Amino acid sequence: MSTKKIQAIRGMNDLLPEQSTLWQYFEGQVRALMQRYGYDEIRTPIVELTALFKRSIGEVTDIVEKEMYTFEDRNGDSLTLRPEGTASCVRAAMEHGLLHNQTQRLWYQGPMFRHERPQKGRYRQFHQIGVETFGLEGPDIDAELILLSARLWKQLGLFEHVTLELNSLGSSDARAAYRERLVAYFDQHFDQLDEDSRRRLSSNPLRILDAKNPAMADMLAGAPRLIDHLDEESRKHFAALTGMLDAAGIEYLINPRLVRGLDYYGRTVFEWTTNALGSQGTVCAGGRYDGLVEQLGGKPTPAVGFAMGIERLILLLETLALVPDAVRGELDLYLLPMDDSATSQALLLGERLRSALPELALQLHCGGGSFKSRIKKADKSGARLALLIGEDELANGTATVKFLRDSRDQLTLAQDELIATLTSLLADASA
Ligand code: ATP
Ligand code: MG
């Protein structure tokens, strides 16, 4: 048998305790925000039938062509680890009648899987928080989604560091007509297309606009722009949206080449981008997908949503040193039986204190050891206070409070007084 250590899969990360407090802070901000805007959480399975993603994301997109984790299960069904959340969300909403004569504002969170080349800000298991709304044609709801995300950036201190890019992909008729115009243009400049783009010319020419190859930049800059050829309805929709953003004081950059990598988008598309993360600069992306529900067998239902990449946002908070001190999740109290005879009393006292003081973060010393090693552990725990129980305390019904971070004399208190004293000590600390 091989004794080589088994390691995590490339591009799939462990989240260690030091990091998870920051994630919890971030997730807590999002959860509270969703509640304030009236969005409800939906949780769907991580695995779905492969057909769901092929039919929604599109057969000739990068995701479906080369990034999905697809496998056969023991029944011979083709299953896929979800590469994104929208398709599952639509499937679940249809399956459970959530789209029947009603509107929905939903959000979700969780891991997504794409077999990409791992690098900073790009992983094979990554995490998204997403929002999907159904039954609302907008542009008011489009504006709400942008304002909601803008509020999140403000709360996190990120607003100055991100840019909103906006485009409209028009109706499917407008896109079809534009596609022909675009293919004609690319045919004229065929010699300047790289290999990837040549492959896309027949399958997905709009995606060529998104090519990052600098050698193609000038040629792309001269390409016809969909936003100049929108159908009348989409043009009005877009004008109303930008009007609302102007009124709300949200700046944006109209980027006529913003197309998104999934086939189901039409009309509004947007991205929040940053310069602080190198080439993985998109932290949040979304748009309108009015055709998707019908495409998956439901009634025509307008829909718009977005997803943000948690890893990139966490990286951004760290890069910009925007992690608040309070995020560290420190212990208040280390409860320390001075020797083994006090263990069981300490255990009970710990439970009593936790019942009386729901805000208190108390860790009990477990695992015995010499008095010296116990004190060392108390110190290392990061707690502000240690609470000691030894022979004297057991005999007198007292406990001793030791100040681990301040030069203050220790206090020996009757156990009955403890709750009141700890309450005021903790209040002092948070003041
Ligand atoms: P990119 O152009 O960076 O590949 P995308 O267009 O494929 O992004 P979406 O499918 O729109 O991304 O996903 C929404 C967000 O999820 C992205 O803006 C990004 O923040 C995040 N994201 C996407 N793929 C990854 C990944 N492999 N690793 C980490 N985050 C990702
Ligand atoms: Mg991608």
XYZ file of C-alpha atoms and ligand atoms in Angstrom:
463
model
C 0.000 0.000 0.000
C 1.234 3.470 -0.811
C 2.064 5.596 2.208
C 2.102 8.832 0.237
C -0.024 11.446 1.949
C -3.338 12.174 0.283
C -3.830 15.831 -0.475
C -6.700 18.046 -1.534
C -7.605 18.212 -5.202
C -5.864 20.973 -7.164
C -7.942 24.125 -7.280
C -10.112 23.048 -4.339
C -9.285 24.839 -1.136
C -9.594 24.145 2.553
C -10.892 27.052 4.545
C -8.988 27.165 7.820
C -10.374 28.710 11.025
C -8.345 31.888 10.634
C -10.067 32.512 7.292
C -13.514 31.244 8.114
C -14.203 34.117 10.516
C -13.763 36.520 7.602
C -16.090 34.416 5.457
C -18.662 34.416 8.240
C -18.441 38.184 8.489
C -18.960 38.510 4.753
C -21.794 35.979 4.654
C -23.439 37.618 7.656
C -23.444 40.989 5.895
C -25.024 39.429 2.820
C -27.656 37.477 4.750
C -28.774 40.574 6.651
C -28.867 42.604 3.455
C -31.021 40.030 1.643
C -33.468 40.112 4.486
C -33.609 43.900 4.385
C -34.497 43.800 0.676
C -37.077 41.027 1.058
C -35.181 38.187 -0.647
C -35.652 34.558 0.469
C -32.961 31.908 0.500
C -33.204 28.803 -1.676
C -30.915 25.765 -1.348
C -30.625 23.283 -4.176
C -28.512 20.123 -4.605
C -24.890 20.401 -5.682
C -25.422 17.742 -8.355
C -27.954 17.952 -11.197
C -28.658 16.115 -14.427
C -26.068 17.171 -17.009
C -28.854 18.041 -19.447
C -29.965 20.924 -17.210
C -26.697 22.782 -17.705
C -26.342 21.905 -21.372
C -29.799 23.251 -22.096
C -29.500 26.415 -20.018
C -25.881 27.569 -20.171
C -25.539 26.515 -23.821
C -23.687 23.680 -25.586
C -20.997 25.862 -27.108
C -20.041 27.911 -24.065
C -16.667 27.442 -22.340
C -18.407 26.123 -19.250
C -20.239 23.312 -21.014
C -17.552 22.571 -23.586
C -14.611 22.238 -21.254
C -15.197 23.158 -17.635
C -17.869 20.861 -16.205
C -17.301 18.023 -13.754
C -19.513 15.431 -15.411
C -19.710 11.782 -14.481
C -21.940 8.766 -14.713
C -23.502 7.595 -11.487
C -24.206 3.952 -10.691
C -27.507 4.058 -12.562
C -25.791 5.244 -15.716
C -27.286 8.767 -15.471
C -25.072 11.620 -16.572
C -24.693 13.994 -13.630
C -22.758 17.238 -13.232
C -21.444 19.162 -10.240
C -23.139 22.514 -10.660
C -20.903 25.082 -12.385
C -23.261 27.949 -11.462
C -26.500 28.528 -9.595
C -29.029 30.000 -12.007
C -29.979 26.800 -13.824
C -30.619 24.895 -10.580
C -32.577 27.784 -9.189
C -34.826 27.938 -12.258
C -35.273 24.175 -12.235
C -36.276 24.160 -8.554
C -38.590 27.149 -8.895
C -40.379 25.482 -11.833
C -40.513 22.085 -10.198
C -42.166 23.444 -7.042
C -44.578 25.852 -8.679
C -42.830 28.990 -7.376
C -43.309 30.716 -10.722
C -47.020 30.157 -10.943
C -48.818 33.546 -10.975
C -46.353 35.066 -8.581
C -43.099 36.926 -8.452
C -40.048 35.661 -6.617
C -36.946 37.260 -5.183
C -34.531 34.489 -4.251
C -30.914 34.207 -3.175
C -28.559 31.280 -2.735
C -25.043 30.559 -1.664
C -22.679 27.660 -2.029
C -19.869 25.918 -3.866
C -19.671 25.779 -7.680
C -17.339 23.594 -9.738
C -15.477 24.373 -12.945
C -12.432 22.627 -14.330
C -10.405 25.770 -15.075
C -6.706 26.483 -14.733
C -6.259 27.313 -11.044
C -4.660 30.672 -10.250
C -5.195 33.524 -7.841
C -8.922 34.279 -7.820
C -9.741 31.296 -10.034
C -10.378 27.878 -8.559
C -12.057 24.590 -9.439
C -14.297 24.645 -6.429
C -15.290 28.221 -5.697
C -18.199 29.845 -3.933
C -20.891 32.167 -5.118
C -23.676 34.120 -3.581
C -26.366 34.723 -6.142
C -29.696 36.429 -6.499
C -32.453 35.490 -8.949
C -35.771 37.253 -9.436
C -38.713 35.956 -11.456
C -41.842 37.488 -12.928
C -40.510 41.048 -13.027
C -39.777 42.670 -16.364
C -37.872 45.597 -14.992
C -36.093 47.922 -15.403
C -36.976 48.755 -11.784
C -35.908 45.323 -10.585
C -32.697 45.513 -12.645
C -31.962 48.777 -10.851
C -32.802 47.246 -7.472
C -30.279 44.436 -8.002
C -27.588 46.961 -8.811
C -28.477 49.122 -5.811
C -28.489 46.073 -3.547
C -25.005 45.088 -4.665
C -23.819 48.704 -4.412
C -25.063 48.821 -0.821
C -23.082 45.697 -0.043
C -19.894 47.249 -1.456
C -20.526 50.354 0.650
C -21.042 48.315 3.808
C -17.817 46.434 3.181
C -15.840 49.577 2.311
C -15.349 48.377 -1.273
C -17.473 50.861 -3.158
C -14.562 53.152 -4.089
C -12.675 50.181 -5.475
C -15.199 48.724 -7.917
C -16.634 49.864 -11.237
C -20.045 49.047 -12.633
C -19.991 48.020 -16.295
C -23.268 47.881 -18.120
C -24.560 46.754 -21.501
C -27.745 45.642 -23.201
C -27.906 42.526 -25.354
C -31.333 43.424 -26.727
C -34.042 41.014 -27.804
C -33.235 37.648 -29.357
C -34.261 39.023 -32.771
C -31.949 41.993 -32.358
C -29.163 39.637 -31.284
C -29.735 37.363 -34.289
C -29.565 40.304 -36.699
C -26.506 41.654 -34.928
C -24.851 38.257 -35.035
C -24.972 38.297 -38.833
C -23.543 41.791 -38.961
C -20.778 40.761 -36.570
C -19.886 37.573 -38.442
C -19.642 39.586 -41.657
C -17.239 41.974 -39.921
C -15.113 39.158 -38.501
C -15.053 37.447 -41.926
C -13.530 40.617 -43.335
C -10.867 40.531 -40.597
C -10.431 36.781 -40.488
C -6.616 37.000 -40.643
C -6.608 38.918 -37.345
C -8.656 36.349 -35.424
C -6.788 34.029 -33.083
C -7.463 30.305 -33.102
C -10.024 30.409 -30.299
C -11.948 33.150 -32.021
C -11.946 31.367 -35.368
C -13.490 28.375 -33.660
C -16.158 30.612 -32.141
C -16.955 32.358 -35.394
C -19.604 29.816 -36.321
C -20.601 28.634 -32.835
C -20.637 31.718 -30.615
C -19.402 34.859 -32.401
C -20.586 37.284 -29.684
C -18.086 35.727 -27.316
C -15.242 36.851 -29.582
C -15.951 40.375 -28.335
C -14.819 39.202 -24.908
C -11.429 37.924 -26.185
C -8.542 39.145 -24.028
C -5.869 38.791 -26.758
C -4.196 42.254 -27.059
C -3.348 41.598 -30.713
C -7.071 41.642 -31.465
C -7.881 44.799 -29.503
C -7.860 47.293 -32.406
C -9.888 45.020 -34.639
C -12.443 44.463 -31.837
C -12.679 48.187 -31.161
C -13.856 48.671 -34.738
C -16.511 45.936 -34.598
C -20.189 46.893 -34.880
C -21.842 47.417 -31.484
C -25.037 45.692 -30.476
C -26.011 48.634 -28.333
C -26.263 50.757 -31.504
C -28.721 48.283 -33.048
C -31.099 47.526 -30.210
C -34.783 46.891 -30.801
C -37.022 49.729 -29.633
C -38.298 47.965 -26.478
C -34.815 47.024 -25.288
C -33.563 50.521 -26.011
C -36.309 51.995 -23.808
C -35.679 49.409 -21.097
C -31.993 50.269 -21.044
C -32.627 54.020 -21.075
C -35.026 53.653 -18.130
C -32.467 51.609 -16.205
C -29.646 54.091 -16.733
C -32.069 56.884 -15.798
C -32.798 55.190 -12.472
C -29.112 54.654 -11.798
C -28.421 58.308 -12.589
C -31.182 59.331 -10.178
C -29.692 57.088 -7.491
C -26.230 58.530 -8.050
C -24.696 55.221 -9.144
C -21.971 55.713 -11.728
C -21.537 53.192 -14.510
C -19.529 52.608 -17.622
C -21.368 51.435 -20.710
C -19.235 48.650 -22.141
C -20.612 47.626 -25.552
C -18.383 44.541 -25.546
C -19.744 43.106 -22.321
C -21.414 39.862 -23.388
C -21.107 37.317 -20.493
C -20.112 33.712 -21.023
C -23.510 32.061 -20.777
C -26.061 31.891 -23.563
C -29.202 32.701 -21.646
C -28.704 36.442 -21.230
C -30.666 39.159 -23.071
C -31.202 42.873 -22.481
C -29.431 44.058 -19.297
C -26.016 42.603 -18.484
C -23.652 44.025 -15.893
C -20.416 43.351 -14.078
C -18.732 44.890 -11.059
C -15.000 44.891 -11.709
C -11.884 45.917 -9.839
C -8.290 46.689 -10.803
C -6.915 45.371 -7.521
C -6.994 41.647 -8.361
C -5.046 41.433 -11.614
C -6.793 39.649 -14.444
C -9.428 38.022 -12.190
C -11.114 41.408 -11.852
C -14.817 40.571 -12.062
C -16.257 40.191 -8.569
C -19.940 40.137 -9.457
C -21.769 39.535 -12.715
C -25.314 39.171 -13.862
C -28.096 40.123 -16.159
C -31.520 39.473 -17.537
C -32.554 36.066 -18.875
C -36.189 36.386 -19.879
C -36.048 33.369 -22.202
C -34.589 30.737 -19.881
C -37.678 29.505 -18.055
C -39.440 28.869 -21.345
C -36.327 27.258 -22.784
C -36.434 24.785 -19.880
C -40.076 23.955 -20.524
C -41.912 26.531 -18.400
C -44.157 29.464 -19.234
C -42.419 32.625 -20.476
C -41.189 34.324 -17.303
C -39.025 37.425 -17.126
C -36.013 36.949 -14.875
C -32.902 38.800 -13.812
C -30.115 37.915 -11.390
C -26.446 38.086 -10.541
C -23.751 36.062 -8.818
C -20.696 37.200 -6.936
C -17.527 35.230 -6.361
C -16.856 35.012 -2.639
C -13.151 34.109 -2.950
C -12.472 37.192 -5.076
C -14.355 39.469 -2.689
C -12.498 38.038 0.305
C -9.200 38.501 -1.557
C -10.198 42.064 -2.279
C -11.020 42.782 1.374
C -7.633 41.368 2.375
C -5.715 43.119 -0.392
C -7.215 46.470 0.546
C -6.848 45.785 4.309
C -10.560 46.254 4.844
C -11.001 43.496 7.412
C -12.542 44.998 10.566
C -10.859 44.108 13.881
C -14.097 42.782 15.290
C -14.052 40.021 12.691
C -11.438 38.066 14.600
C -14.063 36.394 16.789
C -12.149 36.510 20.046
C -12.915 34.603 23.207
C -14.052 36.532 26.264
C -13.261 34.003 28.915
C -11.087 30.960 29.486
C -12.516 28.848 32.318
C -9.788 27.024 34.085
C -10.049 24.306 36.727
C -6.686 24.597 38.549
C -6.461 20.861 39.061
C -8.488 17.789 38.193
C -10.608 17.917 41.365
C -12.286 21.091 40.029
C -13.026 19.786 36.535
C -16.605 18.781 37.063
C -17.470 22.014 38.951
C -15.913 24.045 36.152
C -17.934 22.198 33.549
C -21.166 23.015 35.394
C -20.180 26.621 36.041
C -19.409 27.042 32.340
C -22.889 25.864 31.414
C -24.487 28.199 33.994
C -22.570 31.190 32.670
C -23.427 30.397 29.066
C -27.131 30.151 29.980
C -27.075 33.460 31.840
C -24.879 35.376 29.364
C -25.816 34.447 25.789
C -23.250 36.862 24.319
C -20.354 35.401 26.291
C -17.719 33.415 24.374
C -16.330 31.010 26.950
C -13.862 28.209 26.414
C -13.385 25.522 29.047
C -9.939 24.152 29.695
C -9.989 20.439 28.897
C -7.235 17.880 28.908
C -5.658 18.347 32.351
C -1.964 19.254 32.643
C 0.149 21.054 35.212
C -1.009 24.407 36.593
C 1.703 26.152 34.619
C 0.659 24.590 31.334
C -2.983 25.429 32.056
C -2.140 29.101 32.538
C -0.124 29.056 29.338
C -3.110 27.712 27.438
C -5.339 30.393 28.963
C -2.939 33.016 27.701
C -2.702 31.466 24.251
C -6.473 31.223 23.927
C -6.646 34.946 23.226
C -9.332 35.427 25.887
C -9.352 38.651 27.871
C -10.242 36.996 31.128
C -9.453 33.725 32.832
C -11.762 32.333 35.468
C -10.022 30.013 37.902
C -11.446 27.406 40.230
C -9.161 25.509 42.592
C -9.300 23.962 46.029
C -10.006 27.241 47.878
C -12.678 28.287 45.430
C -14.339 24.873 45.684
C -14.361 25.091 49.467
C -15.676 28.682 49.574
C -18.043 28.670 46.589
C -15.964 31.354 44.867
C -14.149 31.845 41.553
C -11.148 34.005 40.690
C -11.112 36.385 37.734
C -7.671 36.970 36.252
C -7.088 39.760 33.733
C -4.975 38.319 30.947
C -4.596 41.481 28.861
C -4.644 44.313 31.439
C -2.395 44.864 34.424
C -5.133 44.648 36.997
C -5.251 42.706 40.231
C -7.242 39.521 40.159
C -10.649 39.415 41.852
C -12.048 36.595 43.923
C -15.822 36.624 43.852
C -18.674 34.586 45.253
C -20.055 32.473 42.395
C -23.417 34.249 42.882
C -21.838 37.616 42.077
C -20.077 36.339 38.987
C -22.795 36.963 36.465
C -23.234 40.619 37.432
C -19.482 41.237 37.515
C -18.818 39.538 34.201
C -21.672 41.476 32.615
C -20.113 44.779 33.590
C -16.569 43.675 32.695
C -17.738 42.614 29.225
C -19.698 45.837 28.756
C -16.531 47.835 29.655
C -14.555 45.877 27.096
C -16.950 46.458 24.217
C -17.388 50.164 25.055
P -14.584 34.933 -15.550
O -14.743 35.790 -16.767
O -13.715 35.550 -14.491
O -14.197 33.517 -15.874
P -17.336 34.151 -15.522
O -17.956 35.062 -16.513
O -16.996 32.766 -15.942
O -16.034 34.847 -14.886
P -19.734 33.910 -13.934
O -20.115 32.603 -14.463
O -20.500 35.086 -14.353
O -18.167 34.144 -14.189
O -19.686 33.848 -12.328
C -19.936 34.974 -11.502
C -18.754 35.276 -10.621
O -18.250 34.112 -9.998
C -17.545 35.829 -11.360
O -17.692 37.181 -11.577
C -16.437 35.534 -10.395
O -16.395 36.506 -9.357
C -16.846 34.220 -9.817
N -16.156 33.109 -10.480
C -16.439 32.547 -11.685
N -15.592 31.530 -11.946
C -14.749 31.451 -10.884
C -13.659 30.583 -10.542
N -13.272 29.590 -11.338
N -13.019 30.805 -9.366
C -13.405 31.791 -8.531
N -14.434 32.616 -8.792
C -15.098 32.459 -9.949
Mg -15.216 31.827 -16.599
